[in-house]
PDB file of C-alpha atoms in Angstrom:
ATOM      1  CA  MET A   1     -13.664 -21.173 -21.124  1.00  0.00           C
ATOM      2  CA  TYR A   2     -10.294 -19.554 -20.662  1.00  0.00           C
ATOM      3  CA  LEU A   3      -8.324 -17.181 -18.351  1.00  0.00           C
ATOM      4  CA  ILE A   4      -5.868 -14.335 -18.944  1.00  0.00           C
ATOM      5  CA  GLY A   5      -2.468 -14.326 -17.085  1.00  0.00           C
ATOM      6  CA  VAL A   6      -0.492 -11.188 -17.058  1.00  0.00           C
ATOM      7  CA  ASP A   7       3.109 -11.128 -15.726  1.00  0.00           C
ATOM      8  CA  LEU A   8       3.920  -7.565 -15.448  1.00  0.00           C
ATOM      9  CA  GLY A   9       7.681  -6.604 -15.037  1.00  0.00           C
ATOM     10  CA  GLY A  10       9.380  -3.309 -14.932  1.00  0.00           C
ATOM     11  CA  THR A  11      10.916  -4.080 -18.490  1.00  0.00           C
ATOM     12  CA  GLU A  12       8.381  -6.581 -20.042  1.00  0.00           C
ATOM     13  CA  ILE A  13       4.762  -7.592 -20.011  1.00  0.00           C
ATOM     14  CA  LYS A  14       4.215 -11.288 -20.628  1.00  0.00           C
ATOM     15  CA  THR A  15       0.615 -12.265 -21.300  1.00  0.00           C
ATOM     16  CA  GLY A  16      -0.808 -15.598 -21.827  1.00  0.00           C
ATOM     17  CA  LEU A  17      -4.178 -17.246 -22.856  1.00  0.00           C
ATOM     18  CA  VAL A  18      -4.502 -20.144 -20.330  1.00  0.00           C
ATOM     19  CA  SER A  19      -6.903 -23.240 -20.273  1.00  0.00           C
ATOM     20  CA  LYS A  20      -7.467 -24.686 -16.903  1.00  0.00           C
ATOM     21  CA  ASP A  21      -6.918 -28.108 -18.227  1.00  0.00           C
ATOM     22  CA  LYS A  22      -4.439 -27.598 -20.832  1.00  0.00           C
ATOM     23  CA  GLY A  23      -2.033 -24.706 -19.588  1.00  0.00           C
ATOM     24  CA  ILE A  24      -0.965 -21.811 -21.780  1.00  0.00           C
ATOM     25  CA  ILE A  25      -2.451 -21.796 -25.362  1.00  0.00           C
ATOM     26  CA  ASN A  26      -0.904 -18.543 -26.579  1.00  0.00           C
ATOM     27  CA  LYS A  27       1.473 -15.964 -25.286  1.00  0.00           C
ATOM     28  CA  VAL A  28       3.291 -12.946 -26.006  1.00  0.00           C
ATOM     29  CA  ALA A  29       5.776 -10.566 -24.651  1.00  0.00           C
ATOM     30  CA  ILE A  30       6.220  -6.772 -25.123  1.00  0.00           C
ATOM     31  CA  PRO A  31       8.208  -3.891 -23.611  1.00  0.00           C
ATOM     32  CA  THR A  32       6.456  -2.479 -20.695  1.00  0.00           C
ATOM     33  CA  GLU A  33       7.391   1.260 -21.572  1.00  0.00           C
ATOM     34  CA  ALA A  34       7.175   2.247 -17.979  1.00  0.00           C
ATOM     35  CA  ASN A  35       9.044   5.381 -18.619  1.00  0.00           C
ATOM     36  CA  LEU A  36       5.824   6.469 -20.737  1.00  0.00           C
ATOM     37  CA  GLY A  37       3.725   6.399 -17.415  1.00  0.00           C
ATOM     38  CA  ALA A  38       1.119   4.496 -15.731  1.00  0.00           C
ATOM     39  CA  GLN A  39      -1.545   4.931 -18.485  1.00  0.00           C
ATOM     40  CA  LYS A  40       0.565   3.772 -21.293  1.00  0.00           C
ATOM     41  CA  VAL A  41       1.419   0.691 -19.374  1.00  0.00           C
ATOM     42  CA  ALA A  42      -2.408  -0.270 -18.655  1.00  0.00           C
ATOM     43  CA  GLU A  43      -2.934   0.345 -22.469  1.00  0.00           C
ATOM     44  CA  ASN A  44       0.111  -2.105 -23.234  1.00  0.00           C
ATOM     45  CA  ILE A  45      -1.389  -4.763 -20.892  1.00  0.00           C
ATOM     46  CA  ILE A  46      -4.711  -4.296 -22.742  1.00  0.00           C
ATOM     47  CA  LYS A  47      -3.008  -4.637 -26.157  1.00  0.00           C
ATOM     48  CA  THR A  48      -1.165  -7.905 -24.974  1.00  0.00           C
ATOM     49  CA  ILE A  49      -4.592  -9.439 -23.705  1.00  0.00           C
ATOM     50  CA  GLU A  50      -6.186  -8.552 -27.047  1.00  0.00           C
ATOM     51  CA  ILE A  51      -3.332 -10.176 -28.905  1.00  0.00           C
ATOM     52  CA  VAL A  52      -3.317 -13.494 -26.960  1.00  0.00           C
ATOM     53  CA  ALA A  53      -7.330 -13.788 -26.891  1.00  0.00           C
ATOM     54  CA  GLU A  54      -7.457 -13.359 -30.805  1.00  0.00           C
ATOM     55  CA  ASN A  55     -11.164 -14.516 -31.226  1.00  0.00           C
ATOM     56  CA  ASN A  56     -11.693 -15.841 -27.776  1.00  0.00           C
ATOM     57  CA  MET A  57     -12.570 -12.742 -25.964  1.00  0.00           C
ATOM     58  CA  ASP A  58     -16.027 -13.833 -25.129  1.00  0.00           C
ATOM     59  CA  LYS A  59     -14.705 -17.088 -23.771  1.00  0.00           C
ATOM     60  CA  ILE A  60     -12.450 -15.383 -20.944  1.00  0.00           C
ATOM     61  CA  GLU A  61     -13.821 -15.600 -17.601  1.00  0.00           C
ATOM     62  CA  GLY A  62     -11.073 -13.762 -15.840  1.00  0.00           C
ATOM     63  CA  ILE A  63      -8.069 -11.847 -16.008  1.00  0.00           C
ATOM     64  CA  GLY A  64      -5.373 -12.122 -13.379  1.00  0.00           C
ATOM     65  CA  ILE A  65      -2.616  -9.585 -13.193  1.00  0.00           C
ATOM     66  CA  GLY A  66       0.771 -10.362 -11.276  1.00  0.00           C
ATOM     67  CA  SER A  67       2.666  -7.223 -10.150  1.00  0.00           C
ATOM     68  CA  PRO A  68       5.472  -6.420  -8.041  1.00  0.00           C
ATOM     69  CA  GLY A  69       5.124  -4.031  -4.939  1.00  0.00           C
ATOM     70  CA  SER A  70       2.259  -3.462  -2.550  1.00  0.00           C
ATOM     71  CA  ILE A  71      -1.236  -4.361  -3.873  1.00  0.00           C
ATOM     72  CA  ASP A  72      -4.669  -3.706  -2.755  1.00  0.00           C
ATOM     73  CA  ARG A  73      -6.348  -6.803  -3.996  1.00  0.00           C
ATOM     74  CA  ASP A  74      -9.875  -6.049  -2.895  1.00  0.00           C
ATOM     75  CA  HIS A  75      -9.899  -2.905  -5.224  1.00  0.00           C
ATOM     76  CA  GLY A  76      -7.611  -3.868  -7.696  1.00  0.00           C
ATOM     77  CA  ILE A  77      -5.104  -0.833  -6.849  1.00  0.00           C
ATOM     78  CA  VAL A  78      -1.307  -1.200  -7.191  1.00  0.00           C
ATOM     79  CA  ARG A  79      -0.296   1.125  -4.571  1.00  0.00           C
ATOM     80  CA  TYR A  80       3.388   1.281  -5.376  1.00  0.00           C
ATOM     81  CA  ALA A  81       5.717  -0.932  -7.483  1.00  0.00           C
ATOM     82  CA  PRO A  82       9.435  -0.754  -7.996  1.00  0.00           C
ATOM     83  CA  ASN A  83      10.375   0.105 -11.585  1.00  0.00           C
ATOM     84  CA  LEU A  84       6.702   0.905 -12.495  1.00  0.00           C
ATOM     85  CA  PRO A  85       5.096   4.197 -12.541  1.00  0.00           C
ATOM     86  CA  PHE A  86       2.134   3.114 -10.353  1.00  0.00           C
ATOM     87  CA  HIS A  87       1.119   5.070  -7.191  1.00  0.00           C
ATOM     88  CA  ASN A  88      -2.269   4.075  -5.971  1.00  0.00           C
ATOM     89  CA  PHE A  89      -3.182   3.341  -9.588  1.00  0.00           C
ATOM     90  CA  GLU A  90      -6.647   1.598 -10.183  1.00  0.00           C
ATOM     91  CA  LEU A  91      -5.506  -0.811 -12.555  1.00  0.00           C
ATOM     92  CA  SER A  92      -8.253  -3.275 -12.356  1.00  0.00           C
ATOM     93  CA  ARG A  93     -10.805  -0.535 -13.091  1.00  0.00           C
ATOM     94  CA  ILE A  94      -9.186   0.570 -16.171  1.00  0.00           C
ATOM     95  CA  ILE A  95      -8.967  -3.021 -17.699  1.00  0.00           C
ATOM     96  CA  ILE A  96     -12.669  -3.696 -16.712  1.00  0.00           C
ATOM     97  CA  GLU A  97     -13.895  -0.485 -18.305  1.00  0.00           C
ATOM     98  CA  LYS A  98     -12.284  -1.388 -21.437  1.00  0.00           C
ATOM     99  CA  LEU A  99     -12.869  -5.194 -21.797  1.00  0.00           C
ATOM    100  CA  LYS A 100     -15.727  -5.698 -19.546  1.00  0.00           C
ATOM    101  CA  ILE A 101     -13.961  -8.936 -17.881  1.00  0.00           C
ATOM    102  CA  PRO A 102     -13.414  -9.485 -14.231  1.00  0.00           C
ATOM    103  CA  THR A 103      -9.791  -8.359 -13.406  1.00  0.00           C
ATOM    104  CA  PHE A 104      -7.786  -9.102 -10.481  1.00  0.00           C
ATOM    105  CA  VAL A 105      -4.220  -7.844  -9.301  1.00  0.00           C
ATOM    106  CA  GLU A 106      -2.047  -9.867  -6.983  1.00  0.00           C
ATOM    107  CA  ASN A 107       1.443  -9.356  -5.813  1.00  0.00           C
ATOM    108  CA  ASP A 108       3.695 -11.320  -7.982  1.00  0.00           C
ATOM    109  CA  ALA A 109       5.237 -13.377  -5.326  1.00  0.00           C
ATOM    110  CA  ASN A 110       1.836 -14.410  -4.047  1.00  0.00           C
ATOM    111  CA  ALA A 111       0.895 -15.250  -7.654  1.00  0.00           C
ATOM    112  CA  PHE A 112       3.658 -17.512  -7.927  1.00  0.00           C
ATOM    113  CA  ALA A 113       2.339 -19.542  -5.062  1.00  0.00           C
ATOM    114  CA  LEU A 114      -1.156 -19.529  -6.427  1.00  0.00           C
ATOM    115  CA  GLY A 115       0.236 -20.888  -9.721  1.00  0.00           C
ATOM    116  CA  GLU A 116       2.071 -23.635  -7.921  1.00  0.00           C
ATOM    117  CA  TRP A 117      -1.151 -24.550  -6.208  1.00  0.00           C
ATOM    118  CA  TYR A 118      -3.443 -24.669  -9.132  1.00  0.00           C
ATOM    119  CA  PHE A 119      -1.033 -25.581 -11.932  1.00  0.00           C
ATOM    120  CA  GLY A 120       2.363 -27.007 -10.371  1.00  0.00           C
ATOM    121  CA  SER A 121       3.709 -29.122  -7.556  1.00  0.00           C
ATOM    122  CA  ALA A 122       1.365 -27.896  -4.722  1.00  0.00           C
ATOM    123  CA  GLN A 123      -1.927 -29.223  -6.279  1.00  0.00           C
ATOM    124  CA  GLY A 124      -3.784 -30.639  -3.516  1.00  0.00           C
ATOM    125  CA  LEU A 125      -2.084 -29.313  -0.716  1.00  0.00           C
ATOM    126  CA  LYS A 126      -3.489 -26.867   1.830  1.00  0.00           C
ATOM    127  CA  HIS A 127       0.002 -25.832   3.586  1.00  0.00           C
ATOM    128  CA  PHE A 128       2.844 -24.898   1.485  1.00  0.00           C
ATOM    129  CA  VAL A 129       5.433 -22.185   1.133  1.00  0.00           C
ATOM    130  CA  ALA A 130       6.679 -20.820  -2.217  1.00  0.00           C
ATOM    131  CA  LEU A 131       9.827 -18.965  -2.427  1.00  0.00           C
ATOM    132  CA  THR A 132      11.166 -17.207  -5.359  1.00  0.00           C
ATOM    133  CA  LEU A 133      14.882 -16.591  -5.798  1.00  0.00           C
ATOM    134  CA  GLY A 134      15.634 -13.820  -8.276  1.00  0.00           C
ATOM    135  CA  THR A 135      17.098 -10.303  -8.190  1.00  0.00           C
ATOM    136  CA  GLY A 136      15.213 -10.195  -4.807  1.00  0.00           C
ATOM    137  CA  ILE A 137      13.722 -12.805  -2.695  1.00  0.00           C
ATOM    138  CA  GLY A 138       9.931 -13.028  -2.307  1.00  0.00           C
ATOM    139  CA  GLY A 139       7.369 -15.775  -1.664  1.00  0.00           C
ATOM    140  CA  GLY A 140       3.928 -16.677  -0.801  1.00  0.00           C
ATOM    141  CA  VAL A 141       2.198 -18.873   1.897  1.00  0.00           C
ATOM    142  CA  VAL A 142      -0.992 -20.977   1.940  1.00  0.00           C
ATOM    143  CA  SER A 143      -2.172 -22.258   5.144  1.00  0.00           C
ATOM    144  CA  HIS A 144      -5.413 -24.304   5.717  1.00  0.00           C
ATOM    145  CA  GLY A 145      -6.161 -23.576   2.047  1.00  0.00           C
ATOM    146  CA  ILE A 146      -6.131 -19.766   2.280  1.00  0.00           C
ATOM    147  CA  LEU A 147      -3.615 -17.440   0.830  1.00  0.00           C
ATOM    148  CA  ILE A 148      -2.007 -15.574   3.976  1.00  0.00           C
ATOM    149  CA  THR A 149      -1.569 -11.743   3.175  1.00  0.00           C
ATOM    150  CA  GLY A 150      -2.043 -10.303   6.831  1.00  0.00           C
ATOM    151  CA  LYS A 151      -4.102  -7.267   8.044  1.00  0.00           C
ATOM    152  CA  ASP A 152      -2.979  -4.941   5.248  1.00  0.00           C
ATOM    153  CA  GLY A 153      -2.616  -7.336   2.482  1.00  0.00           C
ATOM    154  CA  ILE A 154       1.163  -7.011   2.617  1.00  0.00           C
ATOM    155  CA  GLY A 155       2.395  -9.929   4.775  1.00  0.00           C
ATOM    156  CA  THR A 156       4.554 -12.908   4.149  1.00  0.00           C
ATOM    157  CA  GLU A 157       7.542 -10.754   2.970  1.00  0.00           C
ATOM    158  CA  LEU A 158       9.723 -13.933   3.034  1.00  0.00           C
ATOM    159  CA  GLY A 159      12.642 -12.438   1.637  1.00  0.00           C
ATOM    160  CA  HIS A 160      13.100  -9.986   4.740  1.00  0.00           C
ATOM    161  CA  ILE A 161      13.352 -13.009   7.458  1.00  0.00           C
ATOM    162  CA  ILE A 162      16.692 -12.013   9.180  1.00  0.00           C
ATOM    163  CA  VAL A 163      18.957 -14.966   9.165  1.00  0.00           C
ATOM    164  CA  ASP A 164      22.163 -12.939  10.288  1.00  0.00           C
ATOM    165  CA  PRO A 165      21.596  -9.861  12.384  1.00  0.00           C
ATOM    166  CA  ASP A 166      25.512  -8.771  11.850  1.00  0.00           C
ATOM    167  CA  GLY A 167      25.072  -9.575   8.271  1.00  0.00           C
ATOM    168  CA  PRO A 168      25.152  -7.169   5.023  1.00  0.00           C
ATOM    169  CA  LEU A 169      22.813  -4.003   4.938  1.00  0.00           C
ATOM    170  CA  CYS A 170      19.539  -4.843   3.092  1.00  0.00           C
ATOM    171  CA  GLY A 171      17.855  -2.408   0.607  1.00  0.00           C
ATOM    172  CA  CYS A 172      14.923  -2.411   3.151  1.00  0.00           C
ATOM    173  CA  GLY A 173      17.313  -1.029   5.882  1.00  0.00           C
ATOM    174  CA  SER A 174      17.628  -4.086   7.917  1.00  0.00           C
ATOM    175  CA  ARG A 175      20.886  -6.228   8.178  1.00  0.00           C
ATOM    176  CA  GLY A 176      21.143  -9.916   7.672  1.00  0.00           C
ATOM    177  CA  CYS A 177      17.840 -10.375   5.687  1.00  0.00           C
ATOM    178  CA  ILE A 178      17.813 -13.689   3.435  1.00  0.00           C
ATOM    179  CA  GLU A 179      17.376 -11.273   0.417  1.00  0.00           C
ATOM    180  CA  ALA A 180      20.717  -9.449   1.383  1.00  0.00           C
ATOM    181  CA  ILE A 181      22.610 -12.777   1.524  1.00  0.00           C
ATOM    182  CA  ALA A 182      21.144 -15.119  -1.030  1.00  0.00           C
ATOM    183  CA  SER A 183      19.379 -13.346  -3.880  1.00  0.00           C
ATOM    184  CA  ALA A 184      20.712 -13.692  -7.299  1.00  0.00           C
ATOM    185  CA  ARG A 185      22.226 -10.178  -7.036  1.00  0.00           C
ATOM    186  CA  ASN A 186      23.875 -10.823  -3.622  1.00  0.00           C
ATOM    187  CA  THR A 187      25.071 -14.333  -4.826  1.00  0.00           C
ATOM    188  CA  ALA A 188      26.936 -12.398  -7.450  1.00  0.00           C
ATOM    189  CA  ARG A 189      28.467  -9.898  -5.041  1.00  0.00           C
ATOM    190  CA  TRP A 190      29.730 -12.758  -2.637  1.00  0.00           C
ATOM    191  CA  ALA A 191      31.277 -14.281  -5.830  1.00  0.00           C
ATOM    192  CA  LYS A 192      33.187 -10.740  -6.645  1.00  0.00           C
ATOM    193  CA  GLU A 193      34.171 -10.481  -3.175  1.00  0.00           C
ATOM    194  CA  PHE A 194      35.768 -13.918  -2.789  1.00  0.00           C
ATOM    195  CA  SER A 195      37.012 -13.334  -6.399  1.00  0.00           C
ATOM    196  CA  ALA A 196      39.062 -10.358  -5.187  1.00  0.00           C
ATOM    197  CA  LYS A 197      41.045 -12.516  -2.754  1.00  0.00           C
ATOM    198  CA  ILE A 198      41.369 -15.631  -4.959  1.00  0.00           C
ATOM    199  CA  PRO A 199      41.215 -14.080  -8.536  1.00  0.00           C
ATOM    200  CA  GLU A 200      42.080 -17.504 -10.413  1.00  0.00           C
ATOM    201  CA  ASN A 201      38.794 -19.084 -10.480  1.00  0.00           C
ATOM    202  CA  LYS A 202      36.367 -20.461 -12.949  1.00  0.00           C
ATOM    203  CA  ILE A 203      33.717 -18.072 -11.968  1.00  0.00           C
ATOM    204  CA  VAL A 204      35.865 -15.172 -13.426  1.00  0.00           C
ATOM    205  CA  GLU A 205      36.721 -17.343 -16.386  1.00  0.00           C
ATOM    206  CA  PHE A 206      33.122 -18.081 -17.420  1.00  0.00           C
ATOM    207  CA  ALA A 207      32.134 -14.463 -16.684  1.00  0.00           C
ATOM    208  CA  GLY A 208      35.052 -12.810 -18.565  1.00  0.00           C
ATOM    209  CA  LYS A 209      35.909 -10.426 -15.689  1.00  0.00           C
ATOM    210  CA  VAL A 210      35.057  -9.927 -12.128  1.00  0.00           C
ATOM    211  CA  GLU A 211      32.388  -6.993 -12.950  1.00  0.00           C
ATOM    212  CA  ASN A 212      30.684  -9.347 -15.119  1.00  0.00           C
ATOM    213  CA  ILE A 213      29.914 -12.101 -12.762  1.00  0.00           C
ATOM    214  CA  GLU A 214      26.260 -13.089 -12.417  1.00  0.00           C
ATOM    215  CA  SER A 215      24.775 -15.996 -10.200  1.00  0.00           C
ATOM    216  CA  LYS A 216      24.578 -18.053 -13.112  1.00  0.00           C
ATOM    217  CA  HIS A 217      28.457 -18.217 -13.577  1.00  0.00           C
ATOM    218  CA  VAL A 218      28.701 -19.463  -9.953  1.00  0.00           C
ATOM    219  CA  PHE A 219      26.642 -22.598 -10.666  1.00  0.00           C
ATOM    220  CA  MET A 220      28.543 -23.122 -13.914  1.00  0.00           C
ATOM    221  CA  ALA A 221      31.728 -23.014 -12.069  1.00  0.00           C
ATOM    222  CA  LEU A 222      30.365 -25.294  -9.344  1.00  0.00           C
ATOM    223  CA  GLU A 223      29.893 -27.882 -12.083  1.00  0.00           C
ATOM    224  CA  HIS A 224      33.579 -27.838 -12.388  1.00  0.00           C
ATOM    225  CA  ASN A 225      34.200 -28.258  -8.590  1.00  0.00           C
ATOM    226  CA  ASP A 226      35.653 -24.817  -8.417  1.00  0.00           C
ATOM    227  CA  PRO A 227      36.603 -24.076  -4.818  1.00  0.00           C
ATOM    228  CA  VAL A 228      35.338 -20.237  -4.738  1.00  0.00           C
ATOM    229  CA  ALA A 229      32.134 -21.157  -6.165  1.00  0.00           C
ATOM    230  CA  LYS A 230      31.589 -24.184  -3.470  1.00  0.00           C
ATOM    231  CA  MET A 231      32.375 -20.942  -0.935  1.00  0.00           C
ATOM    232  CA  VAL A 232      29.529 -18.945  -2.490  1.00  0.00           C
ATOM    233  CA  VAL A 233      26.955 -21.737  -2.857  1.00  0.00           C
ATOM    234  CA  ASP A 234      27.842 -22.923   0.760  1.00  0.00           C
ATOM    235  CA  LYS A 235      27.207 -19.453   2.222  1.00  0.00           C
ATOM    236  CA  ILE A 236      23.930 -18.777   0.447  1.00  0.00           C
ATOM    237  CA  THR A 237      22.350 -22.292   0.801  1.00  0.00           C
ATOM    238  CA  ASP A 238      23.247 -22.159   4.607  1.00  0.00           C
ATOM    239  CA  ALA A 239      21.343 -18.984   4.764  1.00  0.00           C
ATOM    240  CA  LEU A 240      18.444 -20.369   2.814  1.00  0.00           C
ATOM    241  CA  ALA A 241      18.205 -23.248   4.944  1.00  0.00           C
ATOM    242  CA  LYS A 242      18.087 -21.152   7.980  1.00  0.00           C
ATOM    243  CA  ALA A 243      15.278 -19.190   6.421  1.00  0.00           C
ATOM    244  CA  ILE A 244      13.424 -22.243   5.323  1.00  0.00           C
ATOM    245  CA  GLY A 245      13.779 -23.543   9.077  1.00  0.00           C
ATOM    246  CA  ASN A 246      12.108 -20.296  10.225  1.00  0.00           C
ATOM    247  CA  PHE A 247       9.116 -20.808   7.705  1.00  0.00           C
ATOM    248  CA  VAL A 248       8.673 -24.430   8.677  1.00  0.00           C
ATOM    249  CA  HIS A 249       8.687 -23.467  12.536  1.00  0.00           C
ATOM    250  CA  ILE A 250       5.917 -20.773  11.804  1.00  0.00           C
ATOM    251  CA  PHE A 251       3.791 -22.403   9.186  1.00  0.00           C
ATOM    252  CA  ASN A 252       4.530 -26.328   9.595  1.00  0.00           C
ATOM    253  CA  PRO A 253       4.070 -26.807   5.827  1.00  0.00           C
ATOM    254  CA  GLU A 254       3.897 -29.932   3.642  1.00  0.00           C
ATOM    255  CA  MET A 255       6.063 -28.657   1.152  1.00  0.00           C
ATOM    256  CA  ILE A 256       8.568 -25.938   0.447  1.00  0.00           C
ATOM    257  CA  ILE A 257       8.826 -24.783  -3.421  1.00  0.00           C
ATOM    258  CA  ILE A 258      11.703 -22.872  -4.749  1.00  0.00           C
ATOM    259  CA  GLY A 259      11.136 -20.979  -7.894  1.00  0.00           C
ATOM    260  CA  GLY A 260      12.714 -17.842  -9.583  1.00  0.00           C
ATOM    261  CA  GLY A 261      15.669 -17.275 -11.937  1.00  0.00           C
ATOM    262  CA  MET A 262      18.119 -18.987  -9.450  1.00  0.00           C
ATOM    263  CA  SER A 263      16.159 -22.090  -9.201  1.00  0.00           C
ATOM    264  CA  LYS A 264      17.441 -22.919 -12.718  1.00  0.00           C
ATOM    265  CA  ALA A 265      20.797 -24.048 -10.924  1.00  0.00           C
ATOM    266  CA  GLY A 266      18.685 -27.265 -10.170  1.00  0.00           C
ATOM    267  CA  LYS A 267      20.198 -29.625  -7.843  1.00  0.00           C
ATOM    268  CA  SER A 268      23.322 -27.698  -7.327  1.00  0.00           C
ATOM    269  CA  LEU A 269      21.003 -25.160  -5.322  1.00  0.00           C
ATOM    270  CA  LEU A 270      18.464 -27.479  -3.963  1.00  0.00           C
ATOM    271  CA  ASP A 271      20.638 -30.669  -2.685  1.00  0.00           C
ATOM    272  CA  PRO A 272      22.808 -28.412  -0.378  1.00  0.00           C
ATOM    273  CA  ILE A 273      19.841 -26.684   1.221  1.00  0.00           C
ATOM    274  CA  ILE A 274      17.999 -30.202   1.816  1.00  0.00           C
ATOM    275  CA  GLU A 275      21.335 -31.347   3.480  1.00  0.00           C
ATOM    276  CA  LYS A 276      21.480 -28.427   5.643  1.00  0.00           C
ATOM    277  CA  VAL A 277      17.948 -27.507   6.747  1.00  0.00           C
ATOM    278  CA  ASN A 278      17.501 -30.223   9.471  1.00  0.00           C
ATOM    279  CA  PHE A 279      20.419 -28.417  11.421  1.00  0.00           C
ATOM    280  CA  TYR A 280      17.834 -25.598  11.859  1.00  0.00           C
ATOM    281  CA  LEU A 281      14.934 -27.620  12.867  1.00  0.00           C
ATOM    282  CA  MET A 282      13.411 -28.920  15.915  1.00  0.00           C
ATOM    283  CA  PRO A 283      13.350 -32.739  15.882  1.00  0.00           C
ATOM    284  CA  SER A 284       9.628 -32.935  15.510  1.00  0.00           C
ATOM    285  CA  PHE A 285       9.867 -30.836  12.346  1.00  0.00           C
ATOM    286  CA  ARG A 286      12.651 -32.953  10.696  1.00  0.00           C
ATOM    287  CA  ASN A 287      11.339 -34.818   7.572  1.00  0.00           C
ATOM    288  CA  SER A 288       7.968 -33.617   8.012  1.00  0.00           C
ATOM    289  CA  PHE A 289       7.892 -31.668   4.580  1.00  0.00           C
ATOM    290  CA  LYS A 290       9.221 -31.920   1.084  1.00  0.00           C
ATOM    291  CA  ILE A 291      11.523 -29.190  -0.559  1.00  0.00           C
ATOM    292  CA  LEU A 292      11.137 -29.237  -4.481  1.00  0.00           C
ATOM    293  CA  LEU A 293      11.923 -26.756  -7.233  1.00  0.00           C
ATOM    294  CA  SER A 294       9.093 -25.031  -9.143  1.00  0.00           C
ATOM    295  CA  SER A 295       7.696 -27.124 -12.031  1.00  0.00           C
ATOM    296  CA  LEU A 296       6.317 -24.254 -13.863  1.00  0.00           C
ATOM    297  CA  VAL A 297       9.854 -22.740 -14.934  1.00  0.00           C
ATOM    298  CA  GLU A 298       9.401 -19.827 -17.436  1.00  0.00           C
ATOM    299  CA  ASP A 299       5.737 -19.948 -17.442  1.00  0.00           C
ATOM    300  CA  ALA A 300       5.590 -19.388 -13.783  1.00  0.00           C
ATOM    301  CA  GLY A 301       4.542 -15.788 -14.004  1.00  0.00           C
ATOM    302  CA  ILE A 302       1.599 -16.225 -16.502  1.00  0.00           C
ATOM    303  CA  LEU A 303       0.227 -19.217 -14.848  1.00  0.00           C
ATOM    304  CA  GLY A 304       0.336 -17.530 -11.359  1.00  0.00           C
ATOM    305  CA  ALA A 305      -1.232 -14.576 -12.594  1.00  0.00           C
ATOM    306  CA  SER A 306      -3.969 -16.512 -14.259  1.00  0.00           C
ATOM    307  CA  ALA A 307      -4.425 -18.629 -11.034  1.00  0.00           C
ATOM    308  CA  SER A 308      -4.875 -15.502  -9.043  1.00  0.00           C
ATOM    309  CA  ALA A 309      -8.051 -14.816 -11.197  1.00  0.00           C
ATOM    310  CA  ILE A 310      -9.369 -18.221 -10.278  1.00  0.00           C
ATOM    311  CA  TYR A 311      -8.638 -17.844  -6.456  1.00  0.00           C
ATOM    312  CA  HIS A 312      -9.931 -14.327  -6.006  1.00  0.00           C
ATOM    313  CA  SER A 313     -12.915 -14.965  -8.118  1.00  0.00           C
ATOM    314  CA  ARG A 314     -13.936 -17.844  -5.676  1.00  0.00           C
ATOM    315  CA  SER A 315     -13.059 -15.974  -2.409  1.00  0.00           C
ATOM    316  CA  ARG A 316     -15.378 -13.208  -3.213  1.00  0.00           C
TER     317      ARG A 316
END
């Protein structure tokens, strides 16, 4: 028997046929075509499922869809999703009516946590936090073997933990959220700001010009011991260590898992966080947990979505 995992993004739909034992068997990616409306996006999701399933449709026991935004997981409704034309859209119902297979929709950050739980570094754990560092910052929390979602199903907005009340304005309207300081977008912003003061640096050299700077250029420059890159990485990892300190005090996890595009920086990102985090912890919490990078890498979205189908089918 198989699962289907759908990683739904604003520009691309990535879908995989997944075996619980062997992982991804087959996968495909096509444009989302969000500009053509919600129904077209749903049709494209169905198309990808049919492509990866091939002759195995009768062997699929569940479909999981990881979507950005606010999700009513009990009814398979996407209330709202940035960069997608969904407003209280009954996505599960449409898929079920067409394919006659149980379908579950989950917030993509929560799906990432579930993916780590079923397929990744958190297998066998009952208490962990999974943090995604990308254009924004999100995450999911499992406590006592249960995915924490809160009263309205929109809890654990980890990217909006405030670590500097006087810090930069966040897109949510608050100041000093961890997302406003340490996301990929804002890592690039710090690099641009610092480069305006110290224009001769490896970050600009790798990017070509200041306007082209991305977070990856910061970590490329860091490998060459560039002082501006060190300043940027020190700033974002200090903020991340503060946020992780908050998560540890609140949830008392066995593990913190860091994923998302920025996790590709590897130990250059991870080691400074590990070095700093104890400064922001009560003594009784120090060294009580592990901080690891995601083991799922590029397939985290598909595996997380398929894991959400496992989790929600069992919890109903």
